[in-house]
Tab-separated table of C-alpha atoms in Angstrom:
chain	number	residue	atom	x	y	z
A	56	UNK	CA	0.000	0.000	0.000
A	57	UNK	CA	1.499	3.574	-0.753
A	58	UNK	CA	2.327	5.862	2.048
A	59	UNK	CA	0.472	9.294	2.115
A	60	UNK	CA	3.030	11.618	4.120
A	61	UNK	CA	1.635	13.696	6.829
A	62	UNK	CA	2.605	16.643	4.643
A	63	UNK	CA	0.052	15.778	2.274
A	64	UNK	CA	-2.598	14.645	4.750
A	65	UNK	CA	-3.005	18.098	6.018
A	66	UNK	CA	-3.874	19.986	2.650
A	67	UNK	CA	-6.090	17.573	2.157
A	68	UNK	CA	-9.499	18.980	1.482
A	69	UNK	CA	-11.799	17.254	4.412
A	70	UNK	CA	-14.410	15.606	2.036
A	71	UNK	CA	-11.911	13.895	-0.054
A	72	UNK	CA	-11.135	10.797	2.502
A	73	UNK	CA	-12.430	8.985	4.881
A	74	UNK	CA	-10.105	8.480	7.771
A	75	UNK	CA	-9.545	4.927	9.277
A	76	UNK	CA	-7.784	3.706	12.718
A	77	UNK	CA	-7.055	0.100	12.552
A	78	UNK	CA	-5.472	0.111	16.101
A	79	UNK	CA	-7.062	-2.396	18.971
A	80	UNK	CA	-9.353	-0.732	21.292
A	81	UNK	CA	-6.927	-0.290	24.141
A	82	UNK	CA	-4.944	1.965	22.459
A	83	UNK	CA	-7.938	4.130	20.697
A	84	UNK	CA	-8.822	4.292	24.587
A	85	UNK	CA	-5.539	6.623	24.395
A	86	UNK	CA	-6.092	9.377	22.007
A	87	UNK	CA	-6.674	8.870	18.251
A	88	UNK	CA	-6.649	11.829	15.449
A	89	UNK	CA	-9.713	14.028	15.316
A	90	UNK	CA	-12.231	12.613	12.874
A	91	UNK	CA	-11.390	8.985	12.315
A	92	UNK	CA	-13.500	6.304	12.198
A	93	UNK	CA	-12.665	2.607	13.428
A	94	UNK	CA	-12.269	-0.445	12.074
A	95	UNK	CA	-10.541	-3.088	13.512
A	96	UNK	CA	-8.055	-5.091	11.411
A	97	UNK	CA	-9.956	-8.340	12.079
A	98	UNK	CA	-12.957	-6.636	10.318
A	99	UNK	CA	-10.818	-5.798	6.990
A	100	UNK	CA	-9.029	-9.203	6.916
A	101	UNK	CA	-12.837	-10.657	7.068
A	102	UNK	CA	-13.418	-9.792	3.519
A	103	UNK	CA	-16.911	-8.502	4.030
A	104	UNK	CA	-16.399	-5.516	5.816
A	105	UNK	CA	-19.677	-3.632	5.465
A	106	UNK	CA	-17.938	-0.250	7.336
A	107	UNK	CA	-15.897	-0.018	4.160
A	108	UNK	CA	-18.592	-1.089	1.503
A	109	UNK	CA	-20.684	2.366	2.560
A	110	UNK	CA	-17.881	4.426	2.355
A	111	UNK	CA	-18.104	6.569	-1.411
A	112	UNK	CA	-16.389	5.220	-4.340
A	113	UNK	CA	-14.639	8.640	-4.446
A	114	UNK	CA	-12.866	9.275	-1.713
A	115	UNK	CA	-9.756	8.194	-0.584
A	116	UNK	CA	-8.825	5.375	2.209
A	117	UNK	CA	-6.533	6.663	4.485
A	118	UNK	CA	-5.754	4.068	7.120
A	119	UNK	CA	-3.006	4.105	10.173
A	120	UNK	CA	-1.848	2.168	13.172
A	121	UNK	CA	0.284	3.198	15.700
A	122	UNK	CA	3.679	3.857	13.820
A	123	UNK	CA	2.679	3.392	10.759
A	124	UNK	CA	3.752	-0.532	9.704
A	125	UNK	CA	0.718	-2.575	10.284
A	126	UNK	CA	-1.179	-0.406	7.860
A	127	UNK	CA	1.544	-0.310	4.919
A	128	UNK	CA	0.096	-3.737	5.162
A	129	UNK	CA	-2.958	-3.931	4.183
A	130	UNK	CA	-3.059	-3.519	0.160
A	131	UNK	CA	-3.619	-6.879	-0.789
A	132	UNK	CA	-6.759	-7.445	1.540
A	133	UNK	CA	-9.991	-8.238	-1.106
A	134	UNK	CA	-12.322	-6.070	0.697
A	135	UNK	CA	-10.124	-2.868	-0.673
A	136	UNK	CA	-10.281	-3.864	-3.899
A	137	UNK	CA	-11.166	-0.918	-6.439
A	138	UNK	CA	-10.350	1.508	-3.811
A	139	UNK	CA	-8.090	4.125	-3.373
A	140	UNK	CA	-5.865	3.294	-0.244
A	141	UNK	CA	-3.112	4.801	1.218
A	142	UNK	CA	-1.206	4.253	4.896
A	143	UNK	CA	-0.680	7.253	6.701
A	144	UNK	CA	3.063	7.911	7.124
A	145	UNK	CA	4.655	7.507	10.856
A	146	UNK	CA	1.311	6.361	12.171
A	147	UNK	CA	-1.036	8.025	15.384
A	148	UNK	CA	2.734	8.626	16.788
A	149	UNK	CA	4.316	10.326	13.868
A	150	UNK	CA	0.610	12.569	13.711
A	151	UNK	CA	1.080	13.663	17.395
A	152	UNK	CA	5.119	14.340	16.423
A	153	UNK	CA	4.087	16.387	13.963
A	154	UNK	CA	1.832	18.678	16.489
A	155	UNK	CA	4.622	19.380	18.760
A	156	UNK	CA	4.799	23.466	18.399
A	157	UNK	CA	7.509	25.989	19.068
A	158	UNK	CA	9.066	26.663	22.098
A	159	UNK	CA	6.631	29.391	22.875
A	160	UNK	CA	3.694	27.404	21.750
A	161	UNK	CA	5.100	24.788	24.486
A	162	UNK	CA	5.465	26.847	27.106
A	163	UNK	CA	1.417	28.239	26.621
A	164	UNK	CA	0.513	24.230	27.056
A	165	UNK	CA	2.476	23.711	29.803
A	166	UNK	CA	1.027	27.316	31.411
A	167	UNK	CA	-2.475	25.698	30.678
A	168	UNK	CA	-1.943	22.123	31.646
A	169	UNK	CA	-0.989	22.920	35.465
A	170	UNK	CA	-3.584	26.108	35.615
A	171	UNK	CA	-6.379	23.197	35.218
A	172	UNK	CA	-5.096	20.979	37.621
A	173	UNK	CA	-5.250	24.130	39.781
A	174	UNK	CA	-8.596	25.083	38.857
A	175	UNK	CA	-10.541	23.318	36.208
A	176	UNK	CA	-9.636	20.012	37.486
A	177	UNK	CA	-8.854	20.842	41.133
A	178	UNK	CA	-11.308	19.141	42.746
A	179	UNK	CA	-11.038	15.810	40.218
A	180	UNK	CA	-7.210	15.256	40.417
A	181	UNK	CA	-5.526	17.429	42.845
A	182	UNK	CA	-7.946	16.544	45.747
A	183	UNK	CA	-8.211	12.538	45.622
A	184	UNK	CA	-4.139	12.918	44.803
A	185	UNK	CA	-3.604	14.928	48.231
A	186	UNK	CA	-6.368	12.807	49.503
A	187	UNK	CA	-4.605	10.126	48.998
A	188	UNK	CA	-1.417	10.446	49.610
A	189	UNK	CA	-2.441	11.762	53.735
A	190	UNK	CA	-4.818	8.643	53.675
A	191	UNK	CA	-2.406	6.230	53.136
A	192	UNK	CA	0.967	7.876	54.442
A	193	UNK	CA	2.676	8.024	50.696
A	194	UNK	CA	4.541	11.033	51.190
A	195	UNK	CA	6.945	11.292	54.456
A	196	UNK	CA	9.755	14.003	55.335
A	197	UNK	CA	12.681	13.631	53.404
A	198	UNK	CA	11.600	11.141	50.662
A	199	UNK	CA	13.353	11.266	47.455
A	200	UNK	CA	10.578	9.598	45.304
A	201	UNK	CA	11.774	8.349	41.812
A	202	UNK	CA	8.320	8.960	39.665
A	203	UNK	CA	7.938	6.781	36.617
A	204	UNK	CA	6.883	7.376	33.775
A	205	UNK	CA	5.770	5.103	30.966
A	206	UNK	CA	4.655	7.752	28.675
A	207	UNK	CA	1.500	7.558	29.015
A	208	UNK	CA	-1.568	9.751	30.448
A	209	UNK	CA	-1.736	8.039	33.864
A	210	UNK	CA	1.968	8.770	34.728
A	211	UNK	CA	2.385	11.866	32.678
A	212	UNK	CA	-0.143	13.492	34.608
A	213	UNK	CA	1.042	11.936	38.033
A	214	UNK	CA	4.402	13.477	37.689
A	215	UNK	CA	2.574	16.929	37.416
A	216	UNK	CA	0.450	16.244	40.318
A	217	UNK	CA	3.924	15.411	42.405
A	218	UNK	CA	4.939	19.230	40.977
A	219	UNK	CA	1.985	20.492	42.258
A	220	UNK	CA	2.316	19.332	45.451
A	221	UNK	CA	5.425	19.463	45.683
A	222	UNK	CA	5.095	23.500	45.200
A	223	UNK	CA	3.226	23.840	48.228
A	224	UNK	CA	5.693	22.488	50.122
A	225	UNK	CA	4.372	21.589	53.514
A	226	UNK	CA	6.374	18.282	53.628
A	227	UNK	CA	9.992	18.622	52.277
A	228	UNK	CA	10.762	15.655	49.247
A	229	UNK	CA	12.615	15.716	46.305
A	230	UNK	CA	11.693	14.033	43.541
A	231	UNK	CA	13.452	12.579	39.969
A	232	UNK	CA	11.632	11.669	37.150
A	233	UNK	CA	12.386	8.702	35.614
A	234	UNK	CA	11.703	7.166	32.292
A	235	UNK	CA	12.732	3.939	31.236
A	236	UNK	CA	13.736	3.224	27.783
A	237	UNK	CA	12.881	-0.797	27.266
A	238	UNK	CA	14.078	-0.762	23.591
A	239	UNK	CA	11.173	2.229	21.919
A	240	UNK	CA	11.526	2.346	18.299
A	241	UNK	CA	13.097	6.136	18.057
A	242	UNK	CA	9.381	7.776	17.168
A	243	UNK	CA	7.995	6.453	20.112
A	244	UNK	CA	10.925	7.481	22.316
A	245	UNK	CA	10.953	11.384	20.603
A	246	UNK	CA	7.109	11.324	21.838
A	247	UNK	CA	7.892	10.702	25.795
A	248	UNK	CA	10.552	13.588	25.366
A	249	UNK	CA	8.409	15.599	22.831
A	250	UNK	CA	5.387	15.587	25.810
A	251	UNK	CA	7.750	15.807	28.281
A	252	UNK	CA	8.949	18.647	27.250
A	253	UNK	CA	5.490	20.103	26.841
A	254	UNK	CA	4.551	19.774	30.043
A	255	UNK	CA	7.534	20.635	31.613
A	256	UNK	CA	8.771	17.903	33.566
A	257	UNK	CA	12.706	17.385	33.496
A	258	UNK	CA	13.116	13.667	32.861
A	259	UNK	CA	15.768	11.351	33.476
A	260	UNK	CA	16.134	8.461	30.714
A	261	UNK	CA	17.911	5.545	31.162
A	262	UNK	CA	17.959	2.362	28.777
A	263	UNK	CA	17.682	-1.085	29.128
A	264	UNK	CA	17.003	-3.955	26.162
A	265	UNK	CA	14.084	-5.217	28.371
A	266	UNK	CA	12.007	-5.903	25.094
A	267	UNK	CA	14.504	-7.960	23.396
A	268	UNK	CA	14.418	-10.503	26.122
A	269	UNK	CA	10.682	-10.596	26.211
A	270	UNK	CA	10.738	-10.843	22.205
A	271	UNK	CA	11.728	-14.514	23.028
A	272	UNK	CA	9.466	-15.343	26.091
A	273	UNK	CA	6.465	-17.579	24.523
A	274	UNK	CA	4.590	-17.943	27.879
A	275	UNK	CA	2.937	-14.524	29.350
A	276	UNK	CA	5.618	-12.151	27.843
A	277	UNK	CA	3.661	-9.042	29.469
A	278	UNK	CA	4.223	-10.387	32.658
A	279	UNK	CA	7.557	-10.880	32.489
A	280	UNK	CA	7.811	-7.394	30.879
A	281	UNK	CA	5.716	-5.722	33.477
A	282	UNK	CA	8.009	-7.553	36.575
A	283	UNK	CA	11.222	-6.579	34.706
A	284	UNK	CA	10.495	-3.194	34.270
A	285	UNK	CA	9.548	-2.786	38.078
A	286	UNK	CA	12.967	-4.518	38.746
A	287	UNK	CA	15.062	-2.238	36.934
A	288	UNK	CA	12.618	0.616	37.792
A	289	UNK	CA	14.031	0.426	41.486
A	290	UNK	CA	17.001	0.029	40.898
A	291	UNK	CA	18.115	2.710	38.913
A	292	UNK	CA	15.888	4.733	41.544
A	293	UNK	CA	18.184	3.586	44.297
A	294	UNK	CA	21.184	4.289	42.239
A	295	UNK	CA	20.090	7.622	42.067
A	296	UNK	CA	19.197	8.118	45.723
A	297	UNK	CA	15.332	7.513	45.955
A	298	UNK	CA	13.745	5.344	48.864
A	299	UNK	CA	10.730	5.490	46.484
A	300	UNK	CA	9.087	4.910	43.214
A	301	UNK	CA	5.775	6.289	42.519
A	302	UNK	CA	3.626	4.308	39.627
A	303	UNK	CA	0.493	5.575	37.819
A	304	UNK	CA	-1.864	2.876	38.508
A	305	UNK	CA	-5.543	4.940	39.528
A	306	UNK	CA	-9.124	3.561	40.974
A	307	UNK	CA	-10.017	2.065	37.725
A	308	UNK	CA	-6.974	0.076	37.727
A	309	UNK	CA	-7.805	-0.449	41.278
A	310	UNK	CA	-11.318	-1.945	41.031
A	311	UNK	CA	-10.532	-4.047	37.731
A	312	UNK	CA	-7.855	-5.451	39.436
A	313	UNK	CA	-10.341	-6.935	42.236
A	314	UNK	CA	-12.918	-8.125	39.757
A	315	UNK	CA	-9.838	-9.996	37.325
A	316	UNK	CA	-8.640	-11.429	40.796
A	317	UNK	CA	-11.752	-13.173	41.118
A	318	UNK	CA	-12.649	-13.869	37.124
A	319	UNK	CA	-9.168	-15.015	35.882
A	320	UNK	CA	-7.788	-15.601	39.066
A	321	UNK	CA	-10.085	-17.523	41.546
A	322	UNK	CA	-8.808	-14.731	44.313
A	323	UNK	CA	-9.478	-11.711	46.583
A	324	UNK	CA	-6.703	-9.331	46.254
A	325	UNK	CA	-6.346	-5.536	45.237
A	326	UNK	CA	-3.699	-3.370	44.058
A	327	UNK	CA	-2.218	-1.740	47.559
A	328	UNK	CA	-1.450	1.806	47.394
A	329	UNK	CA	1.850	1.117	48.281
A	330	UNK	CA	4.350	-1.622	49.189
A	331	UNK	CA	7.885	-2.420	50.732
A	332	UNK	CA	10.414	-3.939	48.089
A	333	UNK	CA	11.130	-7.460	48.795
A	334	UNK	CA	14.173	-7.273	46.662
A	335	UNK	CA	15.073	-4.063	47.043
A	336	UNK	CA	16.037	-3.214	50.767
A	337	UNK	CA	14.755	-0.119	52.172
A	338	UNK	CA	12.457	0.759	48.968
A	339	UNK	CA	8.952	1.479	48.700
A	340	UNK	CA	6.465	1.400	45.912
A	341	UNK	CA	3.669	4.265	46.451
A	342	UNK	CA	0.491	5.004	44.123
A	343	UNK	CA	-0.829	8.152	44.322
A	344	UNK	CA	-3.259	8.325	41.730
A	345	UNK	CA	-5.145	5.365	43.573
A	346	UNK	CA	-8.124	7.584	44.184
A	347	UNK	CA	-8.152	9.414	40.726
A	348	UNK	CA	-11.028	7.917	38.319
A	349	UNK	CA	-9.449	7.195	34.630
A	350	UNK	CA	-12.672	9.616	33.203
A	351	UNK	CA	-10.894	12.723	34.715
A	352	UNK	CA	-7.511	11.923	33.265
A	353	UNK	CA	-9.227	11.662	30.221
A	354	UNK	CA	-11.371	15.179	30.695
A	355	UNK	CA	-8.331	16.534	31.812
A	356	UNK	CA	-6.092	15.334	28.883
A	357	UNK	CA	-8.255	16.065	26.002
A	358	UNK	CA	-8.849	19.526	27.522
A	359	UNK	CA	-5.051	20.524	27.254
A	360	UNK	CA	-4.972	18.667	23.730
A	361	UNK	CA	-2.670	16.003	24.338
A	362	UNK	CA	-1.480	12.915	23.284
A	363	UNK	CA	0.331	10.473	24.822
A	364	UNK	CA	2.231	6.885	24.367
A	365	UNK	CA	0.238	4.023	25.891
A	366	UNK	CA	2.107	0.680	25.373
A	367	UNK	CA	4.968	0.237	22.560
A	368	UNK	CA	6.628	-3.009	22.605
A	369	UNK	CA	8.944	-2.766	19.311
A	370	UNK	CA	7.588	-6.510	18.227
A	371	UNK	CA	4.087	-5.572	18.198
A	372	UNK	CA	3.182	-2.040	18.200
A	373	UNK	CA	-0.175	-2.421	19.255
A	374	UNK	CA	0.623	-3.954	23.051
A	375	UNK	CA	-1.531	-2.915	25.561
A	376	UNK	CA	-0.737	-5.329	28.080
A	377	UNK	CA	1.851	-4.319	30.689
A	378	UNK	CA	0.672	-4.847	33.718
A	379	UNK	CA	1.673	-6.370	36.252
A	380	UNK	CA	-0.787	-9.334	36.713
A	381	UNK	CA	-0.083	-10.853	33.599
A	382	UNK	CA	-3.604	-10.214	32.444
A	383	UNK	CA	-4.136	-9.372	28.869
A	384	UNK	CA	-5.605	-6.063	27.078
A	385	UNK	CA	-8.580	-8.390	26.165
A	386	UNK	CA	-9.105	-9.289	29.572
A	387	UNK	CA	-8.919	-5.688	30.702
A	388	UNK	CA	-11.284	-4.688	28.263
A	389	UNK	CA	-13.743	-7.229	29.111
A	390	UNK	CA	-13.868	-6.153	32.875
A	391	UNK	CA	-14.075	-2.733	31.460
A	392	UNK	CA	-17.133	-3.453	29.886
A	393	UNK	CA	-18.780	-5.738	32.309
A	394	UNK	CA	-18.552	-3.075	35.334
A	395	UNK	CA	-19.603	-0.702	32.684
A	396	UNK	CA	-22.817	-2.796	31.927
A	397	UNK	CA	-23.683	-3.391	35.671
A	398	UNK	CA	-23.187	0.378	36.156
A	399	UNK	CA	-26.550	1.392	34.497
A	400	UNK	CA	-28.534	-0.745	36.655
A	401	UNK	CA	-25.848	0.223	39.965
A	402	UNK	CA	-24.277	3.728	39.611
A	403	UNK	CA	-22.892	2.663	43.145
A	404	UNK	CA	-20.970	-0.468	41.828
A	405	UNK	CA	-17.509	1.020	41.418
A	406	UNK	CA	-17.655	1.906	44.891
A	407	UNK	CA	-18.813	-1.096	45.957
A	408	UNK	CA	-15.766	-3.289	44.300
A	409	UNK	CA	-13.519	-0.775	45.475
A	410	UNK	CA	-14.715	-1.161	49.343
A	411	UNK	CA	-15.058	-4.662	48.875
A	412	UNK	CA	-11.632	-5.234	50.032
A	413	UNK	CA	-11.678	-2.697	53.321
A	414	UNK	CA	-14.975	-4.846	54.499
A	415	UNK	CA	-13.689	-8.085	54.347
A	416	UNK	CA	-15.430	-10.262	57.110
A	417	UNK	CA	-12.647	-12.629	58.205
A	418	UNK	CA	-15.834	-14.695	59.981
A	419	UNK	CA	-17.569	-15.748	56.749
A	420	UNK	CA	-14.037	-16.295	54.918
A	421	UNK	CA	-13.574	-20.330	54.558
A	422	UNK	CA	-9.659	-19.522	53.929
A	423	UNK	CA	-6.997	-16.794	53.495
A	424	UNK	CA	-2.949	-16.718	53.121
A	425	UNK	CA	-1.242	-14.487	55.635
A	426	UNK	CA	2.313	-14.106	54.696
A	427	UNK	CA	2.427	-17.138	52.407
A	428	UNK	CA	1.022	-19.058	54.831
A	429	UNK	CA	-2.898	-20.616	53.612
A	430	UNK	CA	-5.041	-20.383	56.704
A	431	UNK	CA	-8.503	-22.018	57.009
A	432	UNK	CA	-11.412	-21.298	59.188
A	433	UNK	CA	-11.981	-24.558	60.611
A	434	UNK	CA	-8.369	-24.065	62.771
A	435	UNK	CA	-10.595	-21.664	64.831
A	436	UNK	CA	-13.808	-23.170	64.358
């Protein structure tokens, strides 16, 4: 398929093509470019895709994935047949390259972005983060908190959160902002520096080859990937003087966790808002966002215009599975869904997952583990 550079996809007049994401769900969840429709790629490789057959003869197919291979791809598929098909050059990433502004331009972004976490989005972000970090004790004198950042909303907006509070200065911290590079393909890498830039947050970048050794893991790669990345995660933040490292996981990640436990896993267990290392003497793993709802770091993105990385695992571009459960995008998505479809009949459900796990009645349990250790009710019946 021939490439239409994103030279020539601007001057195009708007009627002239229809535009088409063929990126999994996950990563539309993300950001996508204004004015696209979707259609996933197992819907073009059907043969019969009836999205395509309405479109007008005229126009032009513009498709794109994330960087901009999977849809260079697609030219010999029989349901394009007769139509006029191009791949958008560089992808969703090489669009949202191509938006970064001048250096005056950035600094009006970053003047907006932390003006509507102080107002706009005050109450939504920079309350439940405060909240949360007094509730559960996250933030102590003298911590030097390494805060990670993958790139994507969650963290990117995390690290601005820690330079809000850290601006008011009622507990003294000092923070470093690290990214890790696991082996990006260079576009994806310039967009973690291109945002972080924007935004204003002075990161450190280190690199590791964490997604070569994964390349060759058959059995749950993201897992591996996702327990790696925490491992060298802490300890380039010891290296560099941290006692912590602050991840982006929020409430949604919070309550699908639960219901996956349960689903996938046969278990009752949550994400805890933070943890001692067991590897890594003296560290501590802290999550701030826990109290944030994934909505409002949506609102709050799309409001400042931005775009960030999700996942970008240089063997499959459209990975959207790094966490550290093992669990799968697919799986993710499904609990998405499934909470979202007992929502309408319970606005409370959420809620109710999430305080599941601070009511737990240790009298109507039949067993539990306690430090490794499986207990069952019948040694104190």
């Amino acid at each position: 398929m021939n490439e239409i550079s994103l030279k020539e996809f601007f001057v195009l007049p708007k009627n002239s093509y229809e535009l088409i994401d063929i990126r999994d769900q996950g990563l539309i969840l993300y950001g996508s470019i204004p004015g696209a429709s979707h259609i996933s790629l197992e819907e073009l490789e059907d043969g019969n895709c009836g999205k395509i057959k309405d479109i007008p003869k005229e126009k032009k197919l513009i498709f794109y994935c994330q960087i901009g291979r999977r849809s260079k791809e697609l030219g010999s598929l029989a349901c394009l047949a007769g139509k006029e098909c191009f791949s958008l050059e560089g992808g969703y990433v090489g669009y949202v390259m191509s938006s970064m502004r001048s250096s005056f331009e950035q600094e009006k972004r970053k003047q907006k972005a932390e003006e509507s976490i102080r107002n706009r989005f005050h109450e939504k972000l920079f309350s439940p983060f405060a909240k949360a970090c007094k509730t559960y004790q996250l933030i102590s004198e003298g911590d030097h908190i390494g805060v990670c950042i993958s790139g994507g909303k969650d963290s990117m907006l995390m690290a601005k959160l820690f330079q809000e509070i850290h601006r008011h200065r009622k507990v003294r911290f000092d923070l470093t902002f690290l990214v890790m590079d696991p082996g990006y393909n260079q576009k994806n890498r310039a967009l973690i520096e291109g945002n972080a830039r924007v935004l204003g947050i002075p990161v450190t970048i280190f690199e590791s080859r964490i997604f070569d050794v994964v390349d060759k893991i058959e059995k749950n790669p993201c897992y591996v990937c996702a327990r790696m990345r925490r491992g060298y995660l802490y300890n380039k933040a010891k290296e560099l003087g941290c006692n912590k490292i602050a991840l982006g996981h929020h409430y949604d990640d919070v309550t699908e966790t639960i219901l996956m436990g349960m689903i996938y896993g046969g278990q009752i267990q949550t994400m805890m808002p933070k943890l001692h290392s067991i590897h890594f003497e003296g560290m501590e793993l802290i999550r701030p966002l826990y109290l944030i709802r994934e909505r409002d770091i949506c609102a709050w993105r799309d409001y400042n215009d931005l775009h960030f990385l999700q996942c970008a695992c240089h063997f499959t571009d459209t990975c959207t599975t790094c966490h550290e459960d093992g669990t799968t995008s697919s799986k993710r998505l499904e609990v998405k869904r499934l909470i979202s479809e007992l929502k309408r009949d319970n606005p409370f459900i959420e809620a109710n997952i999430f305080k599941s796990v601070e009511n737990v009645n240790l009298d109507t349990v039949i067993a539990y583990k306690k430090n490794g250790v499986r207990h069952s009710f019948l040694e104190e019946y």
